[in-house]
PDB file of C-alpha atoms in Angstrom:
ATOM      1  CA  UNK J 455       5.648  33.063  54.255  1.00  0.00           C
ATOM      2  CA  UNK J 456       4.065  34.876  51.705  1.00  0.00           C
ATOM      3  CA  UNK J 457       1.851  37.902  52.442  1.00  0.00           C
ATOM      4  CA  UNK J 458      -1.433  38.643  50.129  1.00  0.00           C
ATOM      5  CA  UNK J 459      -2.235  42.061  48.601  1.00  0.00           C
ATOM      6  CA  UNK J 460      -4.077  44.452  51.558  1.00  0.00           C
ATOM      7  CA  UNK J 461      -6.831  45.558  51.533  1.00  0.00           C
ATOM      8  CA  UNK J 462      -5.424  48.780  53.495  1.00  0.00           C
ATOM      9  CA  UNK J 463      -3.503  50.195  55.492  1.00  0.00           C
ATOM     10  CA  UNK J 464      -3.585  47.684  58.315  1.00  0.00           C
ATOM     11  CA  UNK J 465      -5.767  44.700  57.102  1.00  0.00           C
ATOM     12  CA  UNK J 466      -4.721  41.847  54.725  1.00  0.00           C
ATOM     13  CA  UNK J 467      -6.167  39.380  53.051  1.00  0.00           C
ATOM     14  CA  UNK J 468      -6.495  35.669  53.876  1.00  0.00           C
ATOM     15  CA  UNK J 469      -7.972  32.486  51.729  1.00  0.00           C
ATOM     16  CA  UNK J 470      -9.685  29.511  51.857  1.00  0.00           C
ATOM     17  CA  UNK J 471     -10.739  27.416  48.898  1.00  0.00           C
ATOM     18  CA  UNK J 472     -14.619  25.921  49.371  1.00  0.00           C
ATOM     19  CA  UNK J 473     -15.194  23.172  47.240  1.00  0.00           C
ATOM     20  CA  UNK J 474     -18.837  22.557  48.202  1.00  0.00           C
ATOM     21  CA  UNK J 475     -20.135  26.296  47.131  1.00  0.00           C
ATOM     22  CA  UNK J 476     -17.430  26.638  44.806  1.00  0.00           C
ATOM     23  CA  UNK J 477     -16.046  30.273  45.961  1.00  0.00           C
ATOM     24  CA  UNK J 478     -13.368  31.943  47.854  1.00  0.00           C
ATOM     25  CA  UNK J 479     -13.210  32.784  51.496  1.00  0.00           C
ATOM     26  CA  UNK J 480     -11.135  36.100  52.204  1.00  0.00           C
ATOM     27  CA  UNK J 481     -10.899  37.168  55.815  1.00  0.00           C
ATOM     28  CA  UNK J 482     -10.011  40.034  57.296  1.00  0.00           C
ATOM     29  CA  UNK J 483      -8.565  40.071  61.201  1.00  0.00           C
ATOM     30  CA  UNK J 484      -6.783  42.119  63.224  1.00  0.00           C
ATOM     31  CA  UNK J 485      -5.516  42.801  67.155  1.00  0.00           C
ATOM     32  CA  UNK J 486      -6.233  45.646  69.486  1.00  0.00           C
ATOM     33  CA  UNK J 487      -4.298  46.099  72.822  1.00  0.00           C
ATOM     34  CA  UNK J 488      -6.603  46.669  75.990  1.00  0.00           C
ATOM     35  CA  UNK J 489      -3.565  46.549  78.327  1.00  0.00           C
ATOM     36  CA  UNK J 490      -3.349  50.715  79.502  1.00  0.00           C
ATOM     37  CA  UNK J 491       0.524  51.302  78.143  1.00  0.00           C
ATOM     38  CA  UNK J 492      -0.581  49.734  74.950  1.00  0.00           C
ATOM     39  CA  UNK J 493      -4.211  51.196  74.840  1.00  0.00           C
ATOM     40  CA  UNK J 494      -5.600  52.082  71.346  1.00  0.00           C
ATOM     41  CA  UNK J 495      -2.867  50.053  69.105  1.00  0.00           C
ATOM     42  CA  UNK J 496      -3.762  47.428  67.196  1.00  0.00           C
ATOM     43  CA  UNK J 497      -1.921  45.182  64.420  1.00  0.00           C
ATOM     44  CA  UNK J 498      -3.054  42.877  61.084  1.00  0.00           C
ATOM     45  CA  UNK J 499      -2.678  39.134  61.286  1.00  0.00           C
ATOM     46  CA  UNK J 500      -1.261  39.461  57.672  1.00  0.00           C
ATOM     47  CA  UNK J 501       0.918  36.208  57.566  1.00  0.00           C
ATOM     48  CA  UNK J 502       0.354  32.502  57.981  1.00  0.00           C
ATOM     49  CA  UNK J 503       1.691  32.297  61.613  1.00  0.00           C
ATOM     50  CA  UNK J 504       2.322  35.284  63.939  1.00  0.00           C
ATOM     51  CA  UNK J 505       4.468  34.565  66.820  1.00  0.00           C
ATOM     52  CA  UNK J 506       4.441  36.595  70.396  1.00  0.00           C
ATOM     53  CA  UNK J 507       6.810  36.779  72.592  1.00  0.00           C
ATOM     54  CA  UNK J 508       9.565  38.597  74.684  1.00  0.00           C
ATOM     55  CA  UNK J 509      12.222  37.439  72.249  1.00  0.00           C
ATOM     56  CA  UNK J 510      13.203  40.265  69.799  1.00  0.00           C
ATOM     57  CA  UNK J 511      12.735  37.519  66.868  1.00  0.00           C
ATOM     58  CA  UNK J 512       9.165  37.513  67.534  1.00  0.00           C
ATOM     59  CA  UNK J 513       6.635  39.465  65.419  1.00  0.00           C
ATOM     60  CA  UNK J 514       5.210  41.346  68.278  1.00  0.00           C
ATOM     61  CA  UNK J 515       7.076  41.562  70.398  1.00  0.00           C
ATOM     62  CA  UNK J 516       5.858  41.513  74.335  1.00  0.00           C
ATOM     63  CA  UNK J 517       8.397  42.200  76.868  1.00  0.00           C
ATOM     64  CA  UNK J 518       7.710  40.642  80.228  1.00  0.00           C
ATOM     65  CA  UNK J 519       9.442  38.901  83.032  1.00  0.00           C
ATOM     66  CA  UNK J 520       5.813  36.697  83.022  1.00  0.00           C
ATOM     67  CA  UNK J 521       6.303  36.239  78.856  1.00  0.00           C
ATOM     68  CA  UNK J 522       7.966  33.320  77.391  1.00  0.00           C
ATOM     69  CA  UNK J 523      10.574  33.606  74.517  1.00  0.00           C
ATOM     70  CA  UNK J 524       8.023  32.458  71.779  1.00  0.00           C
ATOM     71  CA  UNK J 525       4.449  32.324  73.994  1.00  0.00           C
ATOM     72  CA  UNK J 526       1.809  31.774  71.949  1.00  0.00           C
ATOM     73  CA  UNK J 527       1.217  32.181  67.660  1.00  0.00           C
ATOM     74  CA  UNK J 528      -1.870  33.235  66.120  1.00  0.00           C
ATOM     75  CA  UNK J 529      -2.617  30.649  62.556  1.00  0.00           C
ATOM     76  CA  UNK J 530      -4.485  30.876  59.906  1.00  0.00           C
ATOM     77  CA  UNK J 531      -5.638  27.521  58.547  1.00  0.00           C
ATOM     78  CA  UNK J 532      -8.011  26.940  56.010  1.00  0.00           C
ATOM     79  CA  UNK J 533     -10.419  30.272  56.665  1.00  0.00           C
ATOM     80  CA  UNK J 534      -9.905  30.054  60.141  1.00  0.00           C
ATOM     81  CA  UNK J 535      -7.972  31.950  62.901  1.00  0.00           C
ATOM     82  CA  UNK J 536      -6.230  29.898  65.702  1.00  0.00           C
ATOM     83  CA  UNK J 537      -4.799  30.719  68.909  1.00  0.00           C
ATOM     84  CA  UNK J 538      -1.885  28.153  69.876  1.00  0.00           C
ATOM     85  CA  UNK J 539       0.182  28.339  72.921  1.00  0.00           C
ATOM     86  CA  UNK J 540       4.072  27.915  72.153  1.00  0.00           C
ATOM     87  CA  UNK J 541       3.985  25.606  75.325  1.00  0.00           C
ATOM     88  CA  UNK J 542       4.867  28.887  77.215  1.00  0.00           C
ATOM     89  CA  UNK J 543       5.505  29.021  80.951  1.00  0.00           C
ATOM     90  CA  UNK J 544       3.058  31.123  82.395  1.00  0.00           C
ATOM     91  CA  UNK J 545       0.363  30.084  80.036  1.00  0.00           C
ATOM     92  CA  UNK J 546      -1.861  31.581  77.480  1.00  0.00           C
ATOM     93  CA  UNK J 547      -5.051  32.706  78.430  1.00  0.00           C
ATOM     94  CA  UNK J 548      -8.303  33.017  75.882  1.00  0.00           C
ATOM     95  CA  UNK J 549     -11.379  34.671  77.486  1.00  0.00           C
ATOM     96  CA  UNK J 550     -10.007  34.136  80.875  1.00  0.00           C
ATOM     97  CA  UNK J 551      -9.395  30.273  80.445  1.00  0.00           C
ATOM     98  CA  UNK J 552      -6.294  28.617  79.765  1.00  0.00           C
ATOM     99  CA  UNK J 553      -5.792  27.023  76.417  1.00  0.00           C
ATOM    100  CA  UNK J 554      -3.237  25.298  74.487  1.00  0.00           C
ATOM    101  CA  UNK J 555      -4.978  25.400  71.029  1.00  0.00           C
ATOM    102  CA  UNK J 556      -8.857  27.359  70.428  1.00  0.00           C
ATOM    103  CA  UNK J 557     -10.058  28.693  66.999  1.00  0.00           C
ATOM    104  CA  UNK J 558     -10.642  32.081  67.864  1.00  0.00           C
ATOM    105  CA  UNK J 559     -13.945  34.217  67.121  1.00  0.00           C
ATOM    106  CA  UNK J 560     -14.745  37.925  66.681  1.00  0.00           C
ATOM    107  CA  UNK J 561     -14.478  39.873  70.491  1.00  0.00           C
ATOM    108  CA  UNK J 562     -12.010  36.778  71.823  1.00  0.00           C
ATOM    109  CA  UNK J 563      -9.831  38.342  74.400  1.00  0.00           C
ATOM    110  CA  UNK J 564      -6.487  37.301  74.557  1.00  0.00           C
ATOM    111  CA  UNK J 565      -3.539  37.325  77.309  1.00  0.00           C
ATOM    112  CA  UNK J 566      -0.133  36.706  77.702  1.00  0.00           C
ATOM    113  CA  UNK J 567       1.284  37.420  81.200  1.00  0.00           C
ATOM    114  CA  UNK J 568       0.255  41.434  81.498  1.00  0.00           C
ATOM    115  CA  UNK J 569      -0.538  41.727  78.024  1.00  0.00           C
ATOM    116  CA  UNK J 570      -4.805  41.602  77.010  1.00  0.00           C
ATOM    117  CA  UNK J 571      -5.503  41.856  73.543  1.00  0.00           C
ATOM    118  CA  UNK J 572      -8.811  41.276  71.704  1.00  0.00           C
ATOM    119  CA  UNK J 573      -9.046  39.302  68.551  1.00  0.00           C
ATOM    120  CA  UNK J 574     -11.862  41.315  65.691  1.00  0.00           C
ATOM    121  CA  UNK J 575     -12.422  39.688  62.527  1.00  0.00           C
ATOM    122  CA  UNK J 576     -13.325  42.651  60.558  1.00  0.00           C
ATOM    123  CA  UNK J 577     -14.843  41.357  57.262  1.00  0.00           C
ATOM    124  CA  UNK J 578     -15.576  38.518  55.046  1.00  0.00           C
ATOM    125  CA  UNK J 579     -15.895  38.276  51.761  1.00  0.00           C
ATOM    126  CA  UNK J 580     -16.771  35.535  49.032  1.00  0.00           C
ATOM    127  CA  UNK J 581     -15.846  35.455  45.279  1.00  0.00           C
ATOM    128  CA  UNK J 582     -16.462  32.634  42.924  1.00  0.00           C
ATOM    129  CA  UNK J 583     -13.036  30.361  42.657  1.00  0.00           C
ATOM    130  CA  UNK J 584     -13.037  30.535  38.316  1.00  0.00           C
ATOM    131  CA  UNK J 585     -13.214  34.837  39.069  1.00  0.00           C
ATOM    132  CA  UNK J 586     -10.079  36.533  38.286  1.00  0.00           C
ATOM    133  CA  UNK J 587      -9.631  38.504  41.155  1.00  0.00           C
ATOM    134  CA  UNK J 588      -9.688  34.947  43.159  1.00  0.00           C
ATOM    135  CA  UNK J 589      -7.027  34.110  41.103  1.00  0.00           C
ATOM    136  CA  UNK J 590      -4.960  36.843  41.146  1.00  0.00           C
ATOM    137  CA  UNK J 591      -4.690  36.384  44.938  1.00  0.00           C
ATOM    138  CA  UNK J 592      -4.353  32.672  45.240  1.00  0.00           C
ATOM    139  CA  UNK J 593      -1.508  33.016  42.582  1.00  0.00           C
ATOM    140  CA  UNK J 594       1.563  30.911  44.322  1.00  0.00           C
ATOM    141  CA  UNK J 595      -0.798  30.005  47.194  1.00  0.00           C
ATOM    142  CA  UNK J 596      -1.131  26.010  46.401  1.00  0.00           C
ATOM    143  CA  UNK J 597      -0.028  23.404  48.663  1.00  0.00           C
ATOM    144  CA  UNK J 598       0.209  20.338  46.332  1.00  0.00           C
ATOM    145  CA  UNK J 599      -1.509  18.248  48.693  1.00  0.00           C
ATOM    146  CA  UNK J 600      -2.703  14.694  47.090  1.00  0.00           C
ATOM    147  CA  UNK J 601      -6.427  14.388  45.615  1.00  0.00           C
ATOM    148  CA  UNK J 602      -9.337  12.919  47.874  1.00  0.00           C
ATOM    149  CA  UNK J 603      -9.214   9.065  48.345  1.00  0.00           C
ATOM    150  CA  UNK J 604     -12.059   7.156  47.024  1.00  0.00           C
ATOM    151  CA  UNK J 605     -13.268   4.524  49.193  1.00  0.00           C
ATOM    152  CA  UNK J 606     -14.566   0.796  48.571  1.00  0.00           C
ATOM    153  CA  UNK J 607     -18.328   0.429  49.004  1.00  0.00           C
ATOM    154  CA  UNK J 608     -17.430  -2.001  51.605  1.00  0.00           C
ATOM    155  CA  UNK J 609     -15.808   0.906  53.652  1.00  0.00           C
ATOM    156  CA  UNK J 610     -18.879   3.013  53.453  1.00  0.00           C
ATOM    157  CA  UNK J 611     -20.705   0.144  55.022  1.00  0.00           C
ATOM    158  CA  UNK J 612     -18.347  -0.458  57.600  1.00  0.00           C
ATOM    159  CA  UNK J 613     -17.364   2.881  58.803  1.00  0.00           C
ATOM    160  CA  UNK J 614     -19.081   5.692  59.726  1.00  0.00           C
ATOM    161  CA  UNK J 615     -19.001   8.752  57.330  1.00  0.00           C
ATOM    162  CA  UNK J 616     -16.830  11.390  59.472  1.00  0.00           C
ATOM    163  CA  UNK J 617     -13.792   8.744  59.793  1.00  0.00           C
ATOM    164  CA  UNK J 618     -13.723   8.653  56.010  1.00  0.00           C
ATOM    165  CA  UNK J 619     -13.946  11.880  55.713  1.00  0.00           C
ATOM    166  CA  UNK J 620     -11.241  12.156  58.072  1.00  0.00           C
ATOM    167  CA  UNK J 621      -8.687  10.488  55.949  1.00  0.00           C
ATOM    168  CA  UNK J 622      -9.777  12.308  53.123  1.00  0.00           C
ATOM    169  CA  UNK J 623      -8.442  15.227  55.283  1.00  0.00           C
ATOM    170  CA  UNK J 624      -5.624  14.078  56.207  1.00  0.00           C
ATOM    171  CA  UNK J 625      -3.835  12.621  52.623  1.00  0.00           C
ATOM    172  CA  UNK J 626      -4.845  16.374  51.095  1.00  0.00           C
ATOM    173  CA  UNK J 627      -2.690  17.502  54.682  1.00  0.00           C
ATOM    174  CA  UNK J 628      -5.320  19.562  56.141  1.00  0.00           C
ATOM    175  CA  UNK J 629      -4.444  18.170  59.306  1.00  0.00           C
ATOM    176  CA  UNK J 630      -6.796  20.458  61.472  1.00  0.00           C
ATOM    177  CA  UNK J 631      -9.925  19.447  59.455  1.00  0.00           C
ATOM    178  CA  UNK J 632      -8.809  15.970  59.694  1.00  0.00           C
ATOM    179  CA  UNK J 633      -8.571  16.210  63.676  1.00  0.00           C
ATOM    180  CA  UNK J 634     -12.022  18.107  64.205  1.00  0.00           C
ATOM    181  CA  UNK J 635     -14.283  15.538  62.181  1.00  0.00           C
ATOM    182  CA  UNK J 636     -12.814  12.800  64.227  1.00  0.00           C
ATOM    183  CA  UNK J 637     -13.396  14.588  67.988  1.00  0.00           C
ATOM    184  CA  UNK J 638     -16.970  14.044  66.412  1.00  0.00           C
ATOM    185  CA  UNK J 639     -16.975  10.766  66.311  1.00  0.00           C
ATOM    186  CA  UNK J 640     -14.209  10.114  69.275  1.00  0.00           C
ATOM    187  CA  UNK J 641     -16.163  11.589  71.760  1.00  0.00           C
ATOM    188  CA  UNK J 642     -19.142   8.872  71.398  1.00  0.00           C
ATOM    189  CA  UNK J 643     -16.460   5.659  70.944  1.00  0.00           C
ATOM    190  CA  UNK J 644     -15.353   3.507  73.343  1.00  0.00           C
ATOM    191  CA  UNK J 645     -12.578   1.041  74.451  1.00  0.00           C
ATOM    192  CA  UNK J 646      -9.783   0.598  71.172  1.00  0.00           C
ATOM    193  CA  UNK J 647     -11.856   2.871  69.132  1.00  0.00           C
ATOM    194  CA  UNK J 648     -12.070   5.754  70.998  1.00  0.00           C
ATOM    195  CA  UNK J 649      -7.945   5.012  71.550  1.00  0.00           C
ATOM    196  CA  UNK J 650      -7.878   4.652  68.172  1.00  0.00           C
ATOM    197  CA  UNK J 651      -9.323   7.825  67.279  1.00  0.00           C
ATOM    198  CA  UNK J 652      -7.329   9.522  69.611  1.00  0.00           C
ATOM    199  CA  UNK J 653      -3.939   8.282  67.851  1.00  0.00           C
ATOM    200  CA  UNK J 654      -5.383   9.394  64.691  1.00  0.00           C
ATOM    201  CA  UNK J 655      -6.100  13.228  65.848  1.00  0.00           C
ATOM    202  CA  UNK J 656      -2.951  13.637  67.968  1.00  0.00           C
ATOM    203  CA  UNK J 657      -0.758  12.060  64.400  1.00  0.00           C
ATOM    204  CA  UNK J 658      -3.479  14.935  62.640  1.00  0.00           C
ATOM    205  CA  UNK J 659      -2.261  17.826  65.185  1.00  0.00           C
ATOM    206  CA  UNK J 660       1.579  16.604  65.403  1.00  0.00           C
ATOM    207  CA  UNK J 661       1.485  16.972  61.710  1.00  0.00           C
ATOM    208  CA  UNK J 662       0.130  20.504  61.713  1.00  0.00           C
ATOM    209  CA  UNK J 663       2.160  21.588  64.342  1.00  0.00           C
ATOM    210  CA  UNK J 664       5.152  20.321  62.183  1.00  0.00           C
ATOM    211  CA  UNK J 665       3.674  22.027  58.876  1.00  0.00           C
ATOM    212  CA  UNK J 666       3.093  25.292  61.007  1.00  0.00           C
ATOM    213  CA  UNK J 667       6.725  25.294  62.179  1.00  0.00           C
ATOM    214  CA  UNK J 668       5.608  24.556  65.802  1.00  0.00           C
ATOM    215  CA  UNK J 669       8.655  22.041  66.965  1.00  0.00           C
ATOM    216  CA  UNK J 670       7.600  21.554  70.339  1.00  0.00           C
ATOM    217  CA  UNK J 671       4.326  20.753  70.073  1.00  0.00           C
ATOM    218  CA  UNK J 672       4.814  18.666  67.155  1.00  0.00           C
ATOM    219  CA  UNK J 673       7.257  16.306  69.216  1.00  0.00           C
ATOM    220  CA  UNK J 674       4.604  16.253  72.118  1.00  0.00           C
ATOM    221  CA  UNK J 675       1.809  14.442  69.509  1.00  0.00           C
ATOM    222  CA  UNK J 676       4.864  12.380  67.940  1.00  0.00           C
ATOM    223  CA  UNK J 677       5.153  11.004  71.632  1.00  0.00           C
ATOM    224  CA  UNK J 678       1.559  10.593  72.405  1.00  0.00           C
ATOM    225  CA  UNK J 679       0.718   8.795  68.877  1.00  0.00           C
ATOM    226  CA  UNK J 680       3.833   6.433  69.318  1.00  0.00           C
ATOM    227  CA  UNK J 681       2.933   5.203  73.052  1.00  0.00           C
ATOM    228  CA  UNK J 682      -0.668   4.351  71.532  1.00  0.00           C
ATOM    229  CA  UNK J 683       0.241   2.588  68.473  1.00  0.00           C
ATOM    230  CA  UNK J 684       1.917   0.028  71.034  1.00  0.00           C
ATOM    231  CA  UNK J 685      -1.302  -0.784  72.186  1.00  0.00           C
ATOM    232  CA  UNK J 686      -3.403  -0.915  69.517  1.00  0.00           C
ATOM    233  CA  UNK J 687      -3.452  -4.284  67.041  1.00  0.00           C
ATOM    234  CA  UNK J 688      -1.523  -4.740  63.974  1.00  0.00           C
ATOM    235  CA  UNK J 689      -4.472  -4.179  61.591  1.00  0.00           C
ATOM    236  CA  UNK J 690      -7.573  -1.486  62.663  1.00  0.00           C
ATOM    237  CA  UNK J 691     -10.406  -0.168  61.018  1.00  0.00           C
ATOM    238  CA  UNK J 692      -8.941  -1.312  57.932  1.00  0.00           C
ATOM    239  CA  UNK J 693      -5.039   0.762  58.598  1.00  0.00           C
ATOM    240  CA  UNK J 694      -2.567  -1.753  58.545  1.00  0.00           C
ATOM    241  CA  UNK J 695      -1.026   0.476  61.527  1.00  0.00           C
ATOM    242  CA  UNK J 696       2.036  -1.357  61.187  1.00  0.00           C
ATOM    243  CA  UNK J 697       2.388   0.273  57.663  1.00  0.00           C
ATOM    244  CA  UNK J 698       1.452   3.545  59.012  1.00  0.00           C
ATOM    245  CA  UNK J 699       3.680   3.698  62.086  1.00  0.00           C
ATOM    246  CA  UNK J 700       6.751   3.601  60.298  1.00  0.00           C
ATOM    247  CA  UNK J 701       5.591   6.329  58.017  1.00  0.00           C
ATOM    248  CA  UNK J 702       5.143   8.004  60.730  1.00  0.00           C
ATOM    249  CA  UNK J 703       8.200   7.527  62.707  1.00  0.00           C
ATOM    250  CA  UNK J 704      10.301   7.728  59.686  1.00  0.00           C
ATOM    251  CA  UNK J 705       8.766  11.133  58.679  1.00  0.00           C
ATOM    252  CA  UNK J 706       9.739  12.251  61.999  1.00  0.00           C
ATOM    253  CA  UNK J 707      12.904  10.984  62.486  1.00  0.00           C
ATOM    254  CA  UNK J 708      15.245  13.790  61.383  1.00  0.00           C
ATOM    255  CA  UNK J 709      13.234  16.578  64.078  1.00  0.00           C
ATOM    256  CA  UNK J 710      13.627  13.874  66.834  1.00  0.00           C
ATOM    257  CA  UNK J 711      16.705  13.209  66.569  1.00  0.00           C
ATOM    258  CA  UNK J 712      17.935  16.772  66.087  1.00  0.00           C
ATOM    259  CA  UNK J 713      15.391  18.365  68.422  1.00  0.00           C
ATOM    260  CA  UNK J 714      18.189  21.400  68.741  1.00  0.00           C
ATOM    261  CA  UNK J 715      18.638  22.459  65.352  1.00  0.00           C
ATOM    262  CA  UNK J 716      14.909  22.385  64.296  1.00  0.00           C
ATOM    263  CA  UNK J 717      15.415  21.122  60.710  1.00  0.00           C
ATOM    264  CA  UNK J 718      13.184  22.647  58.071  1.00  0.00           C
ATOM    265  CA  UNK J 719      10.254  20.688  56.716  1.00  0.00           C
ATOM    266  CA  UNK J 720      12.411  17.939  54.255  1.00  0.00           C
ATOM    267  CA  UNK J 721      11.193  16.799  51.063  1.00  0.00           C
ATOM    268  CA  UNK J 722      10.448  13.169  52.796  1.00  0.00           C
ATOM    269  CA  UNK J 723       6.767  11.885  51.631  1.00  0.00           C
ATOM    270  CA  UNK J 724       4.126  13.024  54.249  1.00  0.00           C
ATOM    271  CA  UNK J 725       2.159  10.156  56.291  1.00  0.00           C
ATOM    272  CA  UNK J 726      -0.937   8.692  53.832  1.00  0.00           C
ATOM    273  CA  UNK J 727      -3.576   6.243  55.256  1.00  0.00           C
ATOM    274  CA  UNK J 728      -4.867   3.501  52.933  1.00  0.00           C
ATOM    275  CA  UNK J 729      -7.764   1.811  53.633  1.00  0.00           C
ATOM    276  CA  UNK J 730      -6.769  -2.333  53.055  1.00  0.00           C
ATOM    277  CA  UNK J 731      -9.623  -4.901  52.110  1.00  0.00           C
ATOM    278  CA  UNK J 732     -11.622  -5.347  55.723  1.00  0.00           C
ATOM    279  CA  UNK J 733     -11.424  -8.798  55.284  1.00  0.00           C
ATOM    280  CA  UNK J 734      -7.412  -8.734  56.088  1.00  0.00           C
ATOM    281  CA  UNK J 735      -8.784  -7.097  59.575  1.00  0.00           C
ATOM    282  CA  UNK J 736     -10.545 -10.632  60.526  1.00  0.00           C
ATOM    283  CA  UNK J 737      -8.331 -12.861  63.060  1.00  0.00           C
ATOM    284  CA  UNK J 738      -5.700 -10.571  63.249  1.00  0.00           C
ATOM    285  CA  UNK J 739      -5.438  -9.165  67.024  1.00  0.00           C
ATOM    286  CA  UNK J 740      -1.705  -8.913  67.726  1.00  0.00           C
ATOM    287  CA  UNK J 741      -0.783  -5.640  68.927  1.00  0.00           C
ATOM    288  CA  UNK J 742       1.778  -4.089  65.857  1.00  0.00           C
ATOM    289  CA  UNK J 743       4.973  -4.519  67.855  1.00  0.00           C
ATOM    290  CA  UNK J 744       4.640  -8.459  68.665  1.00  0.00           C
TER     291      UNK J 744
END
């Protein structure tokens, strides 16, 4: 993964492209140790994914009996900082709660078995996206995702605007934008929508967790999205989810079946929704797999 020019000694860089103000989103963040042994050191989140753990493969390493192999990675996503637990043993703790996946905030405290850290984002900074020190540091840093859908007016009617949006999210593979604007709209629906929507952000997180490198909990969505889409009808909201759950299975197939080796990301075509006329929705309420 490539690293961005620092800023100095221990800080680095990070991006985010803003479409709606038109600039560029650098972040700063780094870790301090509070446990006593490790009191006073502190280390940048300079790369896309930092992994902890008591394996010596890990890029901070934390030796403990109470410390998984790989227990929990700090991501950077779109601007953001993100605490994910490696599905560790023992647990990852944020602010003295459990958590499995939390966008983390300046003064968040951290802990892995004996080890407390705190999370500090030390400073932002915004320059216009046509300025050529934006450019010099977004050089390389593309991700070729596919341009924003445009929708039929009869989908704007239909639909409300954060499940559109959603999929707009989702085909440019910003999977974790994707799965926040539909846990707005989730947590109001009921019955198959709210099911629905919940196939739709686990397929959004199994997809970053496979982008991010994060095998296991990328087979733990895969799971989760395939046991709903067997009870959910052929045709919904306009996704012929018959369509979409092969995509999905196929893209998959290669990490299921060789869970072991953890294949790299292949050049197979990522899952797309596409929206089909609402009209083919009408009398058609057989679940997909009849």
């Amino acid at each position: 993964m490539r690293k961005l020019c620092a800023w100095n000694v221990l800080f680095s860089i990070r991006s985010s492209a803003s479409s709606r103000n038109h600039a560029i989103l650098f972040v700063m963040a780094s870790l301090s140790f509070l446990t006593e042994s490790l009191a006073g050191e502190s280390m940048s989140l300079d790369k896309d994914k930092t992994i902890f753990g008591r394996h010596q493969s890990c890029d901070r390493r934390l030796p403990g009996k109470t410390v998984s192999r790989e227990h929990f990675a700090i991501e950077f996503n779109n601007g953001k900082f993100f605490l994910v637990d490696l599905e560790s043993v023992n647990g990852t703790f944020a602010n003295g709660e459990r958590v499995s996946w939390l966008e983390l905030k300046d003064g968040d405290t951290i802990q892995a078995g004996p080890f407390v850290m705190r999370f500090q984002e030390d400073q932002k900074a915004a320059l216009p996206d046509d300025s050529p020190s934006a450019a010099r540091l977004l050089e390389g840093s593309t991700t070729g995702a596919t341009e924003p859908l445009s929708f039929k007016a009869e989908h704007e009617k239909l639909y409300p605007r954060q499940y559109l949006e959603g999929i707009e999210h989702f085909n440019s593979r910003r999977y974790f934008d994707a799965h926040e604007v539909w846990e707005e709209i989730w947590l109001h629906a009921t019955h198959n929508t709210k099911l629905f929507y919940q196939m739709l952000i686990q397929a959004a997180v199994g997809l970053h967790h496979r982008q991010r490198g994060n095998v296991r909990g990328a087979l733990g969505m895969y799971q989760n999205v395939v046991t709903k889409l067997q009870s959910l009808p052929a045709i919904y909201m306009s996704i012929n989810l018959v369509e979409f759950a092969q995509q999905f299975t196929s893209f998959f197939a290669d990490l299921v079946e060789n869970e072991s080796d953890v294949p790299g990301i292949t050049d197979k075509s990522w899952p797309t929704i596409n929206l089909c006329d609402a009209a083919a929705e009408r009398g058609d309420d057989r679940t997909q797999w009849e």
